[in-house]
Coordinates of C-alpha atoms (C1' of nucleotides) in Angstrom, one line a residue:
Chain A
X292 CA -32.6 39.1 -27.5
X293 CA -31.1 36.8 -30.4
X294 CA -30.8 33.4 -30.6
X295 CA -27.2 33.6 -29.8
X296 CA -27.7 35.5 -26.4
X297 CA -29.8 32.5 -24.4
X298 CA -26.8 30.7 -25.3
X299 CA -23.9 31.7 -23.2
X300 CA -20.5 32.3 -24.0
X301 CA -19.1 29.2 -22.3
X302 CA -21.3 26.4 -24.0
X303 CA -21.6 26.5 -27.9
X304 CA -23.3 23.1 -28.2
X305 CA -26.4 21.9 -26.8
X306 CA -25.5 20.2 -22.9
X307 CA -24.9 16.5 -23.4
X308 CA -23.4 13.7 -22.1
X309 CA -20.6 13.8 -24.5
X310 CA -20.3 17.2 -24.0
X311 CA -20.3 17.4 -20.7
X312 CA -17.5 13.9 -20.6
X313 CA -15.3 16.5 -22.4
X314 CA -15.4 19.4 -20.3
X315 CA -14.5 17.0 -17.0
X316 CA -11.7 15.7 -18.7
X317 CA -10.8 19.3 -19.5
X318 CA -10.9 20.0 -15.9
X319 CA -9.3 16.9 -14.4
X320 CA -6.2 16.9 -17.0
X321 CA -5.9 20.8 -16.3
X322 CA -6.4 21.2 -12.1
X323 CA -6.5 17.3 -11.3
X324 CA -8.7 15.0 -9.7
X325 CA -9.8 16.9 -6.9
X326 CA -10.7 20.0 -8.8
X327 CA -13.5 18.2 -10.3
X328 CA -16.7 19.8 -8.8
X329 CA -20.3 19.4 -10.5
X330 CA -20.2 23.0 -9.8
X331 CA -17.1 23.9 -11.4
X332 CA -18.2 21.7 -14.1
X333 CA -21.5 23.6 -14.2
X334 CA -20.0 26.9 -14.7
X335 CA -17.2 25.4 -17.4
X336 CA -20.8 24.7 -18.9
X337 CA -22.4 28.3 -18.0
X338 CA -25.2 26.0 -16.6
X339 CA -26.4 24.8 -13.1
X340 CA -24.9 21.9 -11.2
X341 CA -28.4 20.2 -11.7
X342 CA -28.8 20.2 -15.3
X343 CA -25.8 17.7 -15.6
X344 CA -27.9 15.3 -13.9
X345 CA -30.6 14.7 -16.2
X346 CA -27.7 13.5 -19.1
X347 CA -25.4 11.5 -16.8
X348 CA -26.9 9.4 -13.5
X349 CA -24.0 11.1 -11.1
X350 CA -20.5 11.5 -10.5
X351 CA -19.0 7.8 -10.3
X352 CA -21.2 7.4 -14.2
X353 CA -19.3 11.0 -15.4
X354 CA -16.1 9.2 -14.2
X355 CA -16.4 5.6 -16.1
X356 CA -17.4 7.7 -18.9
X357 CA -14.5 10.0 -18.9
X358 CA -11.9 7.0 -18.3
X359 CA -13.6 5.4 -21.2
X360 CA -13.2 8.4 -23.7
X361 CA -9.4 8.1 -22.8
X362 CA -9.2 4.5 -23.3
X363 CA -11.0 4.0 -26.3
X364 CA -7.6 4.8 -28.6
X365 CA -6.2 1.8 -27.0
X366 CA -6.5 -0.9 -29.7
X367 CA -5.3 -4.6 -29.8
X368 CA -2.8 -5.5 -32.6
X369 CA -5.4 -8.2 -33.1
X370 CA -8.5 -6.1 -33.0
X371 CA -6.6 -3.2 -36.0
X372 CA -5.8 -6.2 -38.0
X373 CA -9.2 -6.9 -38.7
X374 CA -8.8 -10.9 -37.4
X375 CA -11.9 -12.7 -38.3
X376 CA -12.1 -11.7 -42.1
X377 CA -9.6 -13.8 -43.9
X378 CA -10.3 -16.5 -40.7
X379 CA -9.7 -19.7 -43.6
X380 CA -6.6 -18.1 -44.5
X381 CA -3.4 -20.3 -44.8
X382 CA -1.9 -19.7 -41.5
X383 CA 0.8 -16.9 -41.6
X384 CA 3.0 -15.8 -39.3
X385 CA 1.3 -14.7 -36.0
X386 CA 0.3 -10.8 -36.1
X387 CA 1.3 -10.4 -32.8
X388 CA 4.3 -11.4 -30.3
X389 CA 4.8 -10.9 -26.4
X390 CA 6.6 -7.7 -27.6
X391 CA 3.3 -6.5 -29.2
X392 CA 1.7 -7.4 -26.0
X393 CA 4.2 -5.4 -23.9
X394 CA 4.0 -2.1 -26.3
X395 CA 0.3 -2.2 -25.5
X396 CA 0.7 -2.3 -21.9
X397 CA 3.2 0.1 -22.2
X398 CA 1.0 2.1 -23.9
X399 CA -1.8 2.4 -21.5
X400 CA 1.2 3.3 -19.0
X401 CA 1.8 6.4 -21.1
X402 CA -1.2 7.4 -21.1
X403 CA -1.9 7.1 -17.3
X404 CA 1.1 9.1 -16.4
X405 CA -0.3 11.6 -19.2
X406 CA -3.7 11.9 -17.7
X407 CA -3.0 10.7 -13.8
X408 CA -6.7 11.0 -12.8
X409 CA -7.1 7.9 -14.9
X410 CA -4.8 6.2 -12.7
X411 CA -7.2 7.0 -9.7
X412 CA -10.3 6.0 -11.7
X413 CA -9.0 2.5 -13.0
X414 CA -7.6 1.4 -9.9
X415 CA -11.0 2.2 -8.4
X416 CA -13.3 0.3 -10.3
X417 CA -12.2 -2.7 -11.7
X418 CA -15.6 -3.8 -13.7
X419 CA -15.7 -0.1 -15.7
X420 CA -16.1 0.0 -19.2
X421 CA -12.2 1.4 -19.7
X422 CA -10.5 -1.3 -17.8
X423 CA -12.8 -4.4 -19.7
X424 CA -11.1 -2.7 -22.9
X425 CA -7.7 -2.7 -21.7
X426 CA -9.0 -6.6 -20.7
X427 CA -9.7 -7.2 -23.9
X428 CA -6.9 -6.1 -25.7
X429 CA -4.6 -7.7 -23.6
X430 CA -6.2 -10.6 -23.8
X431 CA -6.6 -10.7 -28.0
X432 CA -2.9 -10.3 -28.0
X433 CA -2.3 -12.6 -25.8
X434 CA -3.9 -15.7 -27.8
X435 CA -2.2 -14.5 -31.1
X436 CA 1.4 -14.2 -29.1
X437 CA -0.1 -18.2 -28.6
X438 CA 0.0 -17.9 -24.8
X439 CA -2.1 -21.4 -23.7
X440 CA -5.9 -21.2 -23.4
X441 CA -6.1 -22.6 -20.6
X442 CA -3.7 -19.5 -18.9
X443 CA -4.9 -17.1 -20.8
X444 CA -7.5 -15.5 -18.0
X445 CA -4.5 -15.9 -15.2
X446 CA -2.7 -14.3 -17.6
X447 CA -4.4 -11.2 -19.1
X448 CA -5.7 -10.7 -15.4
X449 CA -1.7 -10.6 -13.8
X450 CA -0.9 -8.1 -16.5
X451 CA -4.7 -5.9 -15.6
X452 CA -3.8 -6.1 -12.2
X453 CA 0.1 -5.0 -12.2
X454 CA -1.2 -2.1 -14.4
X455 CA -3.9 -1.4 -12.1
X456 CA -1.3 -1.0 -9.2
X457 CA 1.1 1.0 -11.2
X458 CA -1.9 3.4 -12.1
X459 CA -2.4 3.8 -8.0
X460 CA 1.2 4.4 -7.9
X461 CA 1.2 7.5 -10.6
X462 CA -1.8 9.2 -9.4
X463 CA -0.1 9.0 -5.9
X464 CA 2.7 10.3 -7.0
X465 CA 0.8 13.6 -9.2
X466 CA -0.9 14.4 -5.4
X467 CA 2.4 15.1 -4.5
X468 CA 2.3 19.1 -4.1
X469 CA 4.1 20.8 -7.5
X470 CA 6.3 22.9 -5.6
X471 CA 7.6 20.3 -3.5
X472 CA 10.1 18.8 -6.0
X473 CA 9.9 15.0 -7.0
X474 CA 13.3 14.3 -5.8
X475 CA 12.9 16.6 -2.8
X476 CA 10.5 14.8 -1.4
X477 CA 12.1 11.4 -2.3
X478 CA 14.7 12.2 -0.4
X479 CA 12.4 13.4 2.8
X480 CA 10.5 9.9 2.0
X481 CA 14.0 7.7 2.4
X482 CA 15.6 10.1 5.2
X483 CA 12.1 9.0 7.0
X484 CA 12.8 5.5 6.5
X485 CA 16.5 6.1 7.2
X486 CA 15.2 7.7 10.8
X487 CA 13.1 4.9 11.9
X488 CA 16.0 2.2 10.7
X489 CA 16.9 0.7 13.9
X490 CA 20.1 -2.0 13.9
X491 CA 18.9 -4.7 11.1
X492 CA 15.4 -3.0 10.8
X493 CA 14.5 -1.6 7.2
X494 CA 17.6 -2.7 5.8
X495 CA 16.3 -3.5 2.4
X496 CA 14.4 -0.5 2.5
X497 CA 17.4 1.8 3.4
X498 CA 19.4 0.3 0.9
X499 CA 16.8 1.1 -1.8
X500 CA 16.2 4.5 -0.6
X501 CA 19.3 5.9 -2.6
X502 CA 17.8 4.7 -6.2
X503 CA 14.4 5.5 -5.5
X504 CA 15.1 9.4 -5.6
X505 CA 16.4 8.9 -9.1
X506 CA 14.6 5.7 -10.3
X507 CA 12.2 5.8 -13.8
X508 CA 8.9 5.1 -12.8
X509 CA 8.5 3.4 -16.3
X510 CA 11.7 1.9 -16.9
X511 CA 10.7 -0.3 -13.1
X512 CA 7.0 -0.6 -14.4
X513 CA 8.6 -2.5 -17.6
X514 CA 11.0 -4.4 -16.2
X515 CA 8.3 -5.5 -13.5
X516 CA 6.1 -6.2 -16.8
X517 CA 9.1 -8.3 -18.5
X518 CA 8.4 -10.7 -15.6
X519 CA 5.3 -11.3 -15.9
X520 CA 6.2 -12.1 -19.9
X521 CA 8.8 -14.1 -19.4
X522 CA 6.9 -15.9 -16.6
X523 CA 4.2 -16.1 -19.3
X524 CA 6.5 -17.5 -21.8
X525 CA 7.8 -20.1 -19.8
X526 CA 4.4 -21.5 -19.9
X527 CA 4.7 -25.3 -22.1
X528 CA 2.3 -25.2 -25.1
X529 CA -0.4 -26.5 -25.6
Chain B
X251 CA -20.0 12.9 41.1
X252 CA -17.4 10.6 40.9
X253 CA -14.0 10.3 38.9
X254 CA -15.8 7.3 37.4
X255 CA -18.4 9.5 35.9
X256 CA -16.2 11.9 34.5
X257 CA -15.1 9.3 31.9
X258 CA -18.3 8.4 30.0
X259 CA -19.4 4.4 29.7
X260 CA -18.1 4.5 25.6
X261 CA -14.3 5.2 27.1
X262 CA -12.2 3.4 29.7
X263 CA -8.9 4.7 28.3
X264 CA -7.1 8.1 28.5
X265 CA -7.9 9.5 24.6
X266 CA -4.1 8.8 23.1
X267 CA -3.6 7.8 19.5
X268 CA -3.5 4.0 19.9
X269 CA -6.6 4.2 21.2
X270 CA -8.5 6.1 18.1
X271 CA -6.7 3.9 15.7
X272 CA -7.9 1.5 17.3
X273 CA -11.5 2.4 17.5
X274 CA -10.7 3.2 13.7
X275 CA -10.3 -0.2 12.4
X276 CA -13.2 -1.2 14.8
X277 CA -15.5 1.1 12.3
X278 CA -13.3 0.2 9.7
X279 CA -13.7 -3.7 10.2
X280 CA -17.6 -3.6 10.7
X281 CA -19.3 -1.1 8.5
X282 CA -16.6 -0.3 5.8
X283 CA -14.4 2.5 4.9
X284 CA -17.1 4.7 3.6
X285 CA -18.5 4.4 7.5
X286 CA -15.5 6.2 9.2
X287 CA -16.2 9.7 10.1
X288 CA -14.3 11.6 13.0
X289 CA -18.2 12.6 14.1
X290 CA -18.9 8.9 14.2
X291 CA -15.1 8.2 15.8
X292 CA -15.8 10.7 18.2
X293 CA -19.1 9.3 19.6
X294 CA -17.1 5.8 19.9
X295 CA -14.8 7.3 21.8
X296 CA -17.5 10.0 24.0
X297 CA -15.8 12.8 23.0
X298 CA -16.0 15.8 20.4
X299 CA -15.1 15.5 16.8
X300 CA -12.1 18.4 17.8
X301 CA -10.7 16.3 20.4
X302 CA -9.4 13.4 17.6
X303 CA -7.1 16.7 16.3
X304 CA -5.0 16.7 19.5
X305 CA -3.9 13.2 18.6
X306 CA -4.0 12.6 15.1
X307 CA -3.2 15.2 12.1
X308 CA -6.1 14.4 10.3
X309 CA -7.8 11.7 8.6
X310 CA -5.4 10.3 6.0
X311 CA -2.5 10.1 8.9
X312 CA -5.0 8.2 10.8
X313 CA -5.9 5.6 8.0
X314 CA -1.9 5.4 7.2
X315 CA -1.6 4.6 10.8
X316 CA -4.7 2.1 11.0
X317 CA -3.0 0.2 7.9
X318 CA 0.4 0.3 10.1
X319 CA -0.9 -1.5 12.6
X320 CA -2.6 -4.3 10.5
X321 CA 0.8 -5.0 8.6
X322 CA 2.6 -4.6 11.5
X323 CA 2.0 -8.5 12.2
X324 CA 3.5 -9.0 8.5
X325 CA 7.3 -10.4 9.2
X326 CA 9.7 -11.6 6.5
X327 CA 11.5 -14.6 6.9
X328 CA 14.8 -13.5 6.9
X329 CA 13.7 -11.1 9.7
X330 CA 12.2 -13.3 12.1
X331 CA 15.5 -15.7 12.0
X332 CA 17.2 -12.6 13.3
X333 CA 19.1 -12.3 10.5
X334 CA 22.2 -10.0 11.5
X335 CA 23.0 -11.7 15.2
X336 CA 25.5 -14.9 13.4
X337 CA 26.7 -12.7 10.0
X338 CA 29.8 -14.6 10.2
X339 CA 28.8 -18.4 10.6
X340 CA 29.2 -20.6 7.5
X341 CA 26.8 -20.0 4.9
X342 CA 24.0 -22.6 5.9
X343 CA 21.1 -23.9 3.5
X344 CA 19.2 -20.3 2.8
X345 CA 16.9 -19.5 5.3
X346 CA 14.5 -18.7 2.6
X347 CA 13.2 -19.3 -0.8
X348 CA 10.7 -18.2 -3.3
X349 CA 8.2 -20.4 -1.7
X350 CA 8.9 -18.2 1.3
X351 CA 8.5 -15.2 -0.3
X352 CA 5.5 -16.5 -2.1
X353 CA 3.9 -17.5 1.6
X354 CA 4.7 -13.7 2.5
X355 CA 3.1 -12.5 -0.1
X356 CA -0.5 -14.2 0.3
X357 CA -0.4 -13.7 3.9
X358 CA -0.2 -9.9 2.5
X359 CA -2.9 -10.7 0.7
X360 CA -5.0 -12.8 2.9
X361 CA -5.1 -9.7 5.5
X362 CA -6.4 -7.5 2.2
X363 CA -9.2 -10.1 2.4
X364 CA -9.7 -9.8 5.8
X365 CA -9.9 -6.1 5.7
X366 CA -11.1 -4.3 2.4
X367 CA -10.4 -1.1 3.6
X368 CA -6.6 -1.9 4.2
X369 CA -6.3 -2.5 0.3
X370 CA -7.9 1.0 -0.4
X371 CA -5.7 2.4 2.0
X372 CA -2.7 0.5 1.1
X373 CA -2.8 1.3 -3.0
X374 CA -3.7 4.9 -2.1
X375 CA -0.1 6.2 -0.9
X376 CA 2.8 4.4 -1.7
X377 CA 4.9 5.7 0.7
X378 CA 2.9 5.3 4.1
X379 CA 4.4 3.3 6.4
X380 CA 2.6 0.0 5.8
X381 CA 3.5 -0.4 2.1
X382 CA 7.3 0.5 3.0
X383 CA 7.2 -2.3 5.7
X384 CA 5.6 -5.1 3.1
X385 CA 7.8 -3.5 0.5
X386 CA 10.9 -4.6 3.4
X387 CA 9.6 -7.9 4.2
X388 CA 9.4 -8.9 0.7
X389 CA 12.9 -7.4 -0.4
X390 CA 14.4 -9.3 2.7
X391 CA 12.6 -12.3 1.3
X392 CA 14.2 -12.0 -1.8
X393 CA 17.6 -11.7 -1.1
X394 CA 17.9 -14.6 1.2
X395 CA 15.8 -16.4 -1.6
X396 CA 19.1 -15.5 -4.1
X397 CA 17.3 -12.9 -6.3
X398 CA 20.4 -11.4 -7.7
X399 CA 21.4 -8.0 -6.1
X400 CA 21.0 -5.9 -9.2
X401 CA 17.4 -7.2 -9.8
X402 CA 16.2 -6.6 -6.2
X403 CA 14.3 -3.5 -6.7
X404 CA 12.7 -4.3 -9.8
X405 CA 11.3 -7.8 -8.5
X406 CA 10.5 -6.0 -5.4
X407 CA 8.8 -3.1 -6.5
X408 CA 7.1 -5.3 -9.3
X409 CA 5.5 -7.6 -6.4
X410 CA 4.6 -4.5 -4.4
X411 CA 3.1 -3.6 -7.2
X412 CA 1.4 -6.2 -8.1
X413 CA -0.3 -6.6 -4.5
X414 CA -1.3 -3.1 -4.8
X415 CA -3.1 -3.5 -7.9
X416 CA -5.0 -6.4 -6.4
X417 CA -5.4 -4.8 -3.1
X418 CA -7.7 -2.1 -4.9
X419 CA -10.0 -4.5 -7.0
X420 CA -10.9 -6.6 -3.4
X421 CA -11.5 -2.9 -2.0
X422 CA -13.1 -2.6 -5.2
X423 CA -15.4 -6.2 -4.4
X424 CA -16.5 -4.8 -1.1
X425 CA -17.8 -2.0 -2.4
X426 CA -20.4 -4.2 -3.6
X427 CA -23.6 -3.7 -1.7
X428 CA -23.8 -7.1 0.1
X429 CA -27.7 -7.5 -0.3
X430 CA -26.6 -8.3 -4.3
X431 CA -25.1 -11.7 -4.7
X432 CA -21.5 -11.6 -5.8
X433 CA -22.4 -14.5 -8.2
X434 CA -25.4 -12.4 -9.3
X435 CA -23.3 -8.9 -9.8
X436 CA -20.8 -11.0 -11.6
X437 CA -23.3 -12.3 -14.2
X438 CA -24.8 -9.0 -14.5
X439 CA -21.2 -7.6 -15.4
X440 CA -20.6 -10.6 -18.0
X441 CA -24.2 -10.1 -19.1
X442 CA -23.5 -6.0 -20.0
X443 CA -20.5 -6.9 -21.9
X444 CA -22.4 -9.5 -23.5
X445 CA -24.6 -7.1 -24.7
X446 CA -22.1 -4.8 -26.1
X447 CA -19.9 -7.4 -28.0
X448 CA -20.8 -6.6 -31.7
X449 CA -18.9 -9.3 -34.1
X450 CA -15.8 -9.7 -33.1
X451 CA -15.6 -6.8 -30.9
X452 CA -15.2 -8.2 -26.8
X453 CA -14.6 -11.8 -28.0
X454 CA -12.0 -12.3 -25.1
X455 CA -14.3 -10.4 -22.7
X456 CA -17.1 -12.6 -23.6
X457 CA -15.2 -15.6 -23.5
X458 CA -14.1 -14.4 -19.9
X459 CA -17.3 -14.2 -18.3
X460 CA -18.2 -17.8 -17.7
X461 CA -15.0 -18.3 -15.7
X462 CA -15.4 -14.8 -14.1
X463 CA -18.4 -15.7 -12.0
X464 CA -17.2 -18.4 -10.9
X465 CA -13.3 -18.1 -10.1
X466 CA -11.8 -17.6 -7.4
X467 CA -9.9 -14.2 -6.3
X468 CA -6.9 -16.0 -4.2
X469 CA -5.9 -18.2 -6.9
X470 CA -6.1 -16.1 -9.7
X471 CA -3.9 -13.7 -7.6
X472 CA -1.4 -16.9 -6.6
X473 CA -1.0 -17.4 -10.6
X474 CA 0.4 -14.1 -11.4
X475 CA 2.3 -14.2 -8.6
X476 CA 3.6 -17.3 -9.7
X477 CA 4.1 -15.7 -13.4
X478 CA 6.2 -13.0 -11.5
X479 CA 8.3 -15.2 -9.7
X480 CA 8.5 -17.2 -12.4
X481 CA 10.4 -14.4 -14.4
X482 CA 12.5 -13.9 -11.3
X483 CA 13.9 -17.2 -10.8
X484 CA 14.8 -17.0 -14.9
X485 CA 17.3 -14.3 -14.0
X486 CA 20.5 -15.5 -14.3
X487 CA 22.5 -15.5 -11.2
X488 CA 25.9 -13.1 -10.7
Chain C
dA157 C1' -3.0 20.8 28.2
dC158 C1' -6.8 18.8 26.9
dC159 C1' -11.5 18.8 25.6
dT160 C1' -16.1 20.4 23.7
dG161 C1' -19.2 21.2 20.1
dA162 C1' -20.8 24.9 17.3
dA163 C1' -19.3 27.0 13.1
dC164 C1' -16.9 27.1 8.6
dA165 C1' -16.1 25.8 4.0
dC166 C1' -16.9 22.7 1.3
dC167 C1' -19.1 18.4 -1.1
dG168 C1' -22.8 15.3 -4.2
dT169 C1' -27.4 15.2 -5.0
dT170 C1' -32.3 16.6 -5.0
dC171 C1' -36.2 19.2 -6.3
dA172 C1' -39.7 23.0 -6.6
dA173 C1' -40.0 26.4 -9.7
dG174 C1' -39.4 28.3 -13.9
dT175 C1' -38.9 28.2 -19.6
Chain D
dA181 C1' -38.3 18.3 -21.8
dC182 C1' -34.9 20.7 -20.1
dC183 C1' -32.8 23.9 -17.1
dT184 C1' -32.0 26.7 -12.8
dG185 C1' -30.1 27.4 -8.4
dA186 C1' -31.5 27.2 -3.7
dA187 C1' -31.8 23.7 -0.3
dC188 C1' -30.6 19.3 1.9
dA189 C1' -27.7 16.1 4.1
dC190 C1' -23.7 15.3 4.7
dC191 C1' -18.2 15.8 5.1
dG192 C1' -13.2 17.2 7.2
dT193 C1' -11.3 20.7 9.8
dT194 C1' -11.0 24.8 12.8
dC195 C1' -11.4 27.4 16.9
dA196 C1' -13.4 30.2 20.7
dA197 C1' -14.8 28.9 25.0
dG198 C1' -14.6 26.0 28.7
dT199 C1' -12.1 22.5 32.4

DNA sequence: ACCTGAACACCGTTCAAGT
DNA sequence: ACCTGAACACCGTTCAAGT
């Protein structure tokens, strides 16, 4: 029996953490969040459900560390412009601006309605590694767009916490069966509403139902962000 | 053997669907989301796990209905004034403004407080009842307040949004074993990312943790919802 | 028609036994 | 030390059998 033989064709590297981080994201971008099984991810491993125990404490750990992975390409325009070396520099124009601010929350947007397990998993622990990094990133931009000190935490948090409910919002919507259509089952969604919409009741609601089936989930999640901005703008300086 | 002794000691009522949502958000209230089980349901009730099926679909309709009735007590301004019944009297002084809408919005939130589980429940599916009818109140809210037609769904759907988002992280909080401190998990938090910021790396984080174990959830919510409202009342009028 | 509760098809996690 | 995979302690849900 060779070398090559006690290691089966499904794992080439030696099991660890990293390794086995990879594999679940493999798994949840592939099947979704409810295909992820410890043994599913044991045979993507050709090992046994236990071994991925002894390099990662259980399931919620494996979950953190997978949002993480993701979130890690998420830089601050502060952060890639190396602030803090040329700190006794004249002052030049500031390296970031609320737009700045807004690509980067648009950004983590794109990638939560690329991978929309990572919706679930943001939205479900708010003190994970991943969403302290989109926290900080936030917040570095926000103090070189010159938003006040003293609003800065109200302010980085509003924007966390609108992202964190738009991330609910697009892993809902990927639970939504794939053969139903999106816009099919819209339109069930509003003919419900439309059904239980006595005289004056659900009004509002009824009147909405008619863009919802052919809103932009991102075009509404910016414009809901643009709020917060300008809200954030209106703010007097310091 | 009496008709009395038919119906065990644990039920007085006919088994209908009221009555297991309401046992629901009995368990729900007192031990936690993680606590409701239809075995445990069905020994509340002194009657088999099977029997909950002739009622209820199955467990996610039950928690959509659970949340339903909690938010049911959640009326907009505009629709308590019986909005509708004098369409054609002379425009009086609005019946509502953004304070209004701000009120309804914390009293959303307030009930969160009250019942972590209903902020799981309510950022898990966008489309159950009990979002729609917040998502109604608030839009109602905002067009008596003078939010300008075309902007109705985005403001709306940014503050739905934004109450879903925190609705999650105080699900998130109670989640918390309670034997920990919050003051003490808190610190803990801070004191990890303490640990990890290299130089320069998790300066706003680190910054952030002093005034995160300390702060207060409601009022950090209020500010962003004032930042959103904010950016609302900036839109120029038709 | 409604209820019962054992049975089914899963989970995450543990752990004795192997290498 | 690391791995294996059966076993444990649960779930939600189903369904034959009762009333």
């Amino acid at each position: 029996m060779s070398a090559s033989q006690r290691r089966p064709s499904g794992r080439r590297e030696a099991l660890s953490a990293p390794v086995i981080v990879r594999a679940a994201i493999e798994i949840l971008d592939e099947h979704g969040e409810d295909a992820l099984t410890f043994r599913l991810l044991a045979t993507h491993l050709s090992t046994g459900a236990g071994a991925i125990y002894h390099h990662v404490a259980n399931k919620d750990e494996l979950l953190e560390a997978a949002a993480a992975e993701l979130v890690a390409g998420i830089e601050s325009i502060a952060g890639a412009a190396g602030a803090g070396e040329a700190e006794d520099a004249a002052p030049s124009a500031p390296a970031a601006s609320d737009a700045d601010v807004r690509t980067l929350v648009l950004d983590v947007f794109d990638l939560i309605e690329a991978h929309p397990w990572l919706g679930s998993q943001l939205a479900r622990a708010p003190w994970q590694t991943a969403v302290i990094h989109v926290f900080e990133a936030i917040g570095q931009g926000l103090v070189v767009a010159g938003v006040p000190e003293r609003s800065l935490f109200d302010v980085a948090s509003a924007l966390v916490q609108y992202l964190m409910g738009a991330a609910g919002q697009q892993a809902a919507s990927a639970r939504i069966p794939r053969d139903v259509g999106r816009t099919e089952f819209l339109t069930a969604i509003a003919g419900n509403w439309t059904a239980r919409a006595g005289r004056g009741e659900r009004r509002f609601a009824l009147a909405m139902a008619a863009q919802l089936a052919d809103h932009d989930d991102r075009l509404q999640f910016a414009a809901g962000l643009d709020l917060i901005l300008a809200g954030a703008a209106a703010i007097p300086r310091a």
